[in-house]
Short mmCIF file of C-alpha atoms in Angstrom, two decimals:
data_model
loop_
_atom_site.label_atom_id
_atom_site.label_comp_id
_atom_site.label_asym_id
_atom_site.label_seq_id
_atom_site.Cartn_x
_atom_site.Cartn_y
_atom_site.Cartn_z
CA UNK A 1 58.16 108.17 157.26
CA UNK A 2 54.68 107.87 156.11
CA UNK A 3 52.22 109.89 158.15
CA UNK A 4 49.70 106.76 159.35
CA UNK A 5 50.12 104.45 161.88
CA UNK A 6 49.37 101.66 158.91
CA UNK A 7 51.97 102.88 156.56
CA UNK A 8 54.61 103.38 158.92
CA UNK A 9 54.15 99.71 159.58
CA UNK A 10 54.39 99.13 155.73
CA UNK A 11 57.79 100.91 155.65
CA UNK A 12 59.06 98.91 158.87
CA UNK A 13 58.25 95.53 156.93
CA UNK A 14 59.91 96.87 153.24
CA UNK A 15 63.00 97.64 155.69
CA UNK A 16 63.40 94.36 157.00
CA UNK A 17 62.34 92.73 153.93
CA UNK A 18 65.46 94.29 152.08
CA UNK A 19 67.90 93.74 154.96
CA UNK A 20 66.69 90.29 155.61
CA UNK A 21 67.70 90.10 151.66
CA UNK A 22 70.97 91.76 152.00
CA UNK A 23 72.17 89.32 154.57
CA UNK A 24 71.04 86.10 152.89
CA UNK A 25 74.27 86.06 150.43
CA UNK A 26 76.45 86.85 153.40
CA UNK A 27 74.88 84.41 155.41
CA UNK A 28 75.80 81.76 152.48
CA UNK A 29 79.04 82.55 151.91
CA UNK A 30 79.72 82.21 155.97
CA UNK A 31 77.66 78.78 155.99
CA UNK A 32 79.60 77.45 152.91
CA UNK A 33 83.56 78.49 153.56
CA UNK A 34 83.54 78.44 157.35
CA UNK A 35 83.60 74.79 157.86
CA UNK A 36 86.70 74.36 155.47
CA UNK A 37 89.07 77.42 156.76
CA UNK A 38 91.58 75.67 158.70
CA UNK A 39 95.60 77.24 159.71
CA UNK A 40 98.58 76.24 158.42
CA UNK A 41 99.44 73.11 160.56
CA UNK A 42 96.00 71.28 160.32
CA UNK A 43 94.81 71.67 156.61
CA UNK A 44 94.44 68.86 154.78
CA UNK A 45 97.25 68.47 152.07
CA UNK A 46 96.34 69.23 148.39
CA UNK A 47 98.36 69.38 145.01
CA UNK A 48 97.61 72.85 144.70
CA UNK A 49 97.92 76.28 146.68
CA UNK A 50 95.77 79.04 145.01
CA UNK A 51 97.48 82.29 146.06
CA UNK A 52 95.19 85.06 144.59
CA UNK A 53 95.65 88.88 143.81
CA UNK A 54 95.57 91.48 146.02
CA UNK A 55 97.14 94.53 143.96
CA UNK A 56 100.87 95.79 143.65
CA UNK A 57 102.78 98.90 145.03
CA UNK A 58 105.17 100.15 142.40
CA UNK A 59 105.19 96.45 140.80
CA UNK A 60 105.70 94.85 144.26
CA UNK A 61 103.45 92.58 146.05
CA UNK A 62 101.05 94.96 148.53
CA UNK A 63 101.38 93.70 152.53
CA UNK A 64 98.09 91.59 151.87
CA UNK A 65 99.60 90.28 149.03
CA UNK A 66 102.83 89.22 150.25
CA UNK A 67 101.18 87.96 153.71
CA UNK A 68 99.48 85.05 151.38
CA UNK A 69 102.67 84.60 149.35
CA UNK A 70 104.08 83.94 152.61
CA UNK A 71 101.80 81.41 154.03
CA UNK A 72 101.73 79.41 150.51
CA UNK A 73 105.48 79.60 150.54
CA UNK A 74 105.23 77.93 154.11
CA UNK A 75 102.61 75.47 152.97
CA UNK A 76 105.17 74.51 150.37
CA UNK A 77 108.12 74.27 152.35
CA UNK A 78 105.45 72.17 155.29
CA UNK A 79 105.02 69.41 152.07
CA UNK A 80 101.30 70.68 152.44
CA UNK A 81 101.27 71.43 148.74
CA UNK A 82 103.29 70.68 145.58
CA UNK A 83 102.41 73.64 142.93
CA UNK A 84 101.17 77.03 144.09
CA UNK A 85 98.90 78.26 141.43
CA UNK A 86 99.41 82.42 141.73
CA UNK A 87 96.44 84.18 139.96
CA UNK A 88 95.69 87.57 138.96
CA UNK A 89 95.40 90.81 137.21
CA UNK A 90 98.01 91.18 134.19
CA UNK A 91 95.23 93.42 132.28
CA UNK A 92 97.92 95.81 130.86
CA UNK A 93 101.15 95.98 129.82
CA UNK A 94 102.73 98.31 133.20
CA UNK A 95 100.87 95.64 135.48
CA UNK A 96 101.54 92.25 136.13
CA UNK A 97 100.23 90.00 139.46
CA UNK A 98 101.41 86.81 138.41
CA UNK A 99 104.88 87.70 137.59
CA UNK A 100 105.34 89.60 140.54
CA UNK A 101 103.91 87.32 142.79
CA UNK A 102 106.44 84.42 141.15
CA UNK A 103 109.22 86.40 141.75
CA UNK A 104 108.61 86.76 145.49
CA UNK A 105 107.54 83.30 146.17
CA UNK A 106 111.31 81.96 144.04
CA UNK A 107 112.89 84.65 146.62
CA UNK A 108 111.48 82.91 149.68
CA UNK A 109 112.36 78.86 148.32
CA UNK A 110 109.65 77.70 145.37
CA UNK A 111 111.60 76.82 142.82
CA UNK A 112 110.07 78.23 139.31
CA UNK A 113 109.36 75.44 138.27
CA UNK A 114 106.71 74.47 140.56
CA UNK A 115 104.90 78.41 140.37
CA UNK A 116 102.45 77.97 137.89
CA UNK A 117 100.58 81.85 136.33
CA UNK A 118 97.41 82.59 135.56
CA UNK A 119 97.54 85.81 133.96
CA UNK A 120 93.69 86.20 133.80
CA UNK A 121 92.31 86.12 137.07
CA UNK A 122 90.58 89.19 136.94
CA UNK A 123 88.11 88.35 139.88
CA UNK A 124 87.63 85.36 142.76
CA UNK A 125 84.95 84.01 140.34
CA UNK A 126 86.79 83.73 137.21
CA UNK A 127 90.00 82.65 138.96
CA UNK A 128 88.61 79.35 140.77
CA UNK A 129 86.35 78.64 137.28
CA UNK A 130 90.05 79.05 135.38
CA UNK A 131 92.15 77.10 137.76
CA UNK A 132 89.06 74.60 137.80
CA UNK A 133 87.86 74.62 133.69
CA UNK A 134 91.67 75.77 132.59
CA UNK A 135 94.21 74.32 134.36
CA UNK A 136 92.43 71.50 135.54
CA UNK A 137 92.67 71.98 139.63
CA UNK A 138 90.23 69.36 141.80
CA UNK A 139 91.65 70.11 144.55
CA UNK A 140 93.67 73.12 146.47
CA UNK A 141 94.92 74.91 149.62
CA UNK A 142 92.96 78.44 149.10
CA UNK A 143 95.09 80.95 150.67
CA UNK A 144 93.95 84.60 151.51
CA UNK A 145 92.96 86.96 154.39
CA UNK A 146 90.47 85.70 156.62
CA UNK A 147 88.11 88.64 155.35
CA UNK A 148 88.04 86.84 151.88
CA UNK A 149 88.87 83.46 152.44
CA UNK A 150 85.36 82.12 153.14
CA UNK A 151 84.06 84.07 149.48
CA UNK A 152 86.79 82.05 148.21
CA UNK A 153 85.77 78.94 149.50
CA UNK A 154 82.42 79.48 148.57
CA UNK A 155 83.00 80.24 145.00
CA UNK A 156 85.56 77.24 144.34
CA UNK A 157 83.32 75.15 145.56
CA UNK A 158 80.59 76.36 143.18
CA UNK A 159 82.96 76.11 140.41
CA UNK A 160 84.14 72.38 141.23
CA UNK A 161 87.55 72.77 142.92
CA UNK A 162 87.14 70.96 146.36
CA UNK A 163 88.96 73.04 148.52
CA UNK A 164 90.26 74.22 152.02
CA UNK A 165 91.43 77.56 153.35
CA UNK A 166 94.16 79.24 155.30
CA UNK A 167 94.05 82.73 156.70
CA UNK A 168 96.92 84.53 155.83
CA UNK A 169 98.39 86.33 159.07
CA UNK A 170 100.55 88.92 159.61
CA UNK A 171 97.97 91.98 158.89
CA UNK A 172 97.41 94.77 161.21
CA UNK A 173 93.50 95.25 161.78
CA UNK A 174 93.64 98.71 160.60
CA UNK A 175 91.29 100.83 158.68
CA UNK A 176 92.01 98.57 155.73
CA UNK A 177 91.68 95.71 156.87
CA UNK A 178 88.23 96.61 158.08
CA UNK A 179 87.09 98.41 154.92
CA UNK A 180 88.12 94.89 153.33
CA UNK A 181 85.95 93.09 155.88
CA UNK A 182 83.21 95.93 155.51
CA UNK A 183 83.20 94.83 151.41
CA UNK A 184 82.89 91.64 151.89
CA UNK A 185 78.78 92.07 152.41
CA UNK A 186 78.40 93.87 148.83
CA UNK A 187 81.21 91.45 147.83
CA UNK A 188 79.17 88.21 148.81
CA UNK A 189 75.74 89.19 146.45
CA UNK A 190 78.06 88.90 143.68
CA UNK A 191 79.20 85.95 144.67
CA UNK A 192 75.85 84.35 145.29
CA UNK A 193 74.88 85.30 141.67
CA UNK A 194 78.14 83.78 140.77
CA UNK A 195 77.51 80.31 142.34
CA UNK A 196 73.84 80.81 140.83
CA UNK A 197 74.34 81.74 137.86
CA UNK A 198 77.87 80.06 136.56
CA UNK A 199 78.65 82.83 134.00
CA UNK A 200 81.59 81.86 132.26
CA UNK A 201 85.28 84.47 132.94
CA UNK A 202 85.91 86.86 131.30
CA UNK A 203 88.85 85.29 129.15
CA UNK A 204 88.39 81.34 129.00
CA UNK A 205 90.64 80.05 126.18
CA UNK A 206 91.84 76.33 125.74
CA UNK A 207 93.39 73.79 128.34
CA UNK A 208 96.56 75.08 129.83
CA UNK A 209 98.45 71.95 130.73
CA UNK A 210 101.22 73.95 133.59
CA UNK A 211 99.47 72.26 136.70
CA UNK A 212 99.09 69.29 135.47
CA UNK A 213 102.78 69.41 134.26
CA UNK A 214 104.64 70.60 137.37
CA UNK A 215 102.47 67.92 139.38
CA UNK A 216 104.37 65.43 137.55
CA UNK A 217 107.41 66.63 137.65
CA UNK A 218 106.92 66.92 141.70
CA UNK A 219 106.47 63.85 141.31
#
């Protein structure tokens, strides 16, 4: 600490000047997603549930994964939704989200056809501007853990997806779960530069008509 009375209250202002900062984006996100997280029974129906990625054990979904592939497969089977858009990390050759995550949800009652991949979802950002700017989603059932969820919200929103939220459930609040929560505040300055900013994902690529096609085939 600086030695006078006058720069010690310098320092004091600087430190709640940058914490003041650090909260703002946090602060956001929680304004912006908390009004639309709902549960299962009372969201709004949508065409789409975006399930997103949340790594594999030995090429299986990971217990936070399969917790959301659960709910969406319950949204589905509710009529809530009619396509479940899974999207993810398929960066190399030994590690695919998307096709994992389709093969539990068709073990649990989605028919394949209706299980739409998008094999580029390499962050939050990037997957709600693809499903928005790619596969052509307006509107969705978000589903992840309530740690994430509102991020989610917040970002799809930014990107032009009109969206609501469900919680998955199931997860012990272990040390995990709260390291997840605990990343969340670095996680949301990202985010706010996201929403700010727009930058485009990392892959983009043309129109990819698989919504738009199992929709109508739902009918």
């Amino acid at each position: 600490m600086p030695a006078t009375v006058r720069g010690r209250r310098r320092a004091v202002r600087v430190l709640v000047g940058v914490c003041v900062a650090a909260l703002l984006p946090v602060t956001w996100v929680w304004a912006a997603g908390t009004p639309r997280v709902r549960t299962a029974r009372d969201v709004p129906s949508a065409p789409v549930a975006m399930v997103f990625g949340a790594g594999l054990w030995e090429g299986r979904p990971s217990p936070y994964l399969a917790h959301r592939l659960d709910a969406a497969a319950a949204l589905y089977r509710a009529g809530k939704v009619r396509v479940v858009l899974v999207t993810g990390d398929n960066s190399r050759d030994d590690y695919d989200e998307p096709e994992a995550m389709r093969a539990y949800l068709r073990a649990r009652g989605v028919p394949g056809e209706r299980i739409v991949s998008d094999f580029a979802g390499f962050d939050t950002w990037d997957s709600c501007v693809r499903a928005q700017r790619i596969f052509g989603v307006k509107r969705a059932v978000l589903v992840s853990q309530g740690f994430h969820i509102r991020r989610a919200l917040a970002l799809c929103e930014a990107a032009g997806i009109e969206a609501y939220g469900v919680g998955a459930s199931g997860d012990a609040h272990d040390v995990t779960w709260y390291a997840g929560g605990a990343r969340e505040v670095f996680a949301a300055s990202k985010a706010a530069l996201d929403a700010l900013v727009r930058p485009g994902p990392r892959f983009l690529g043309p129109h990819e008509p698989g919504v738009e096609r199992a929709l109508a085939e739902a009918g």
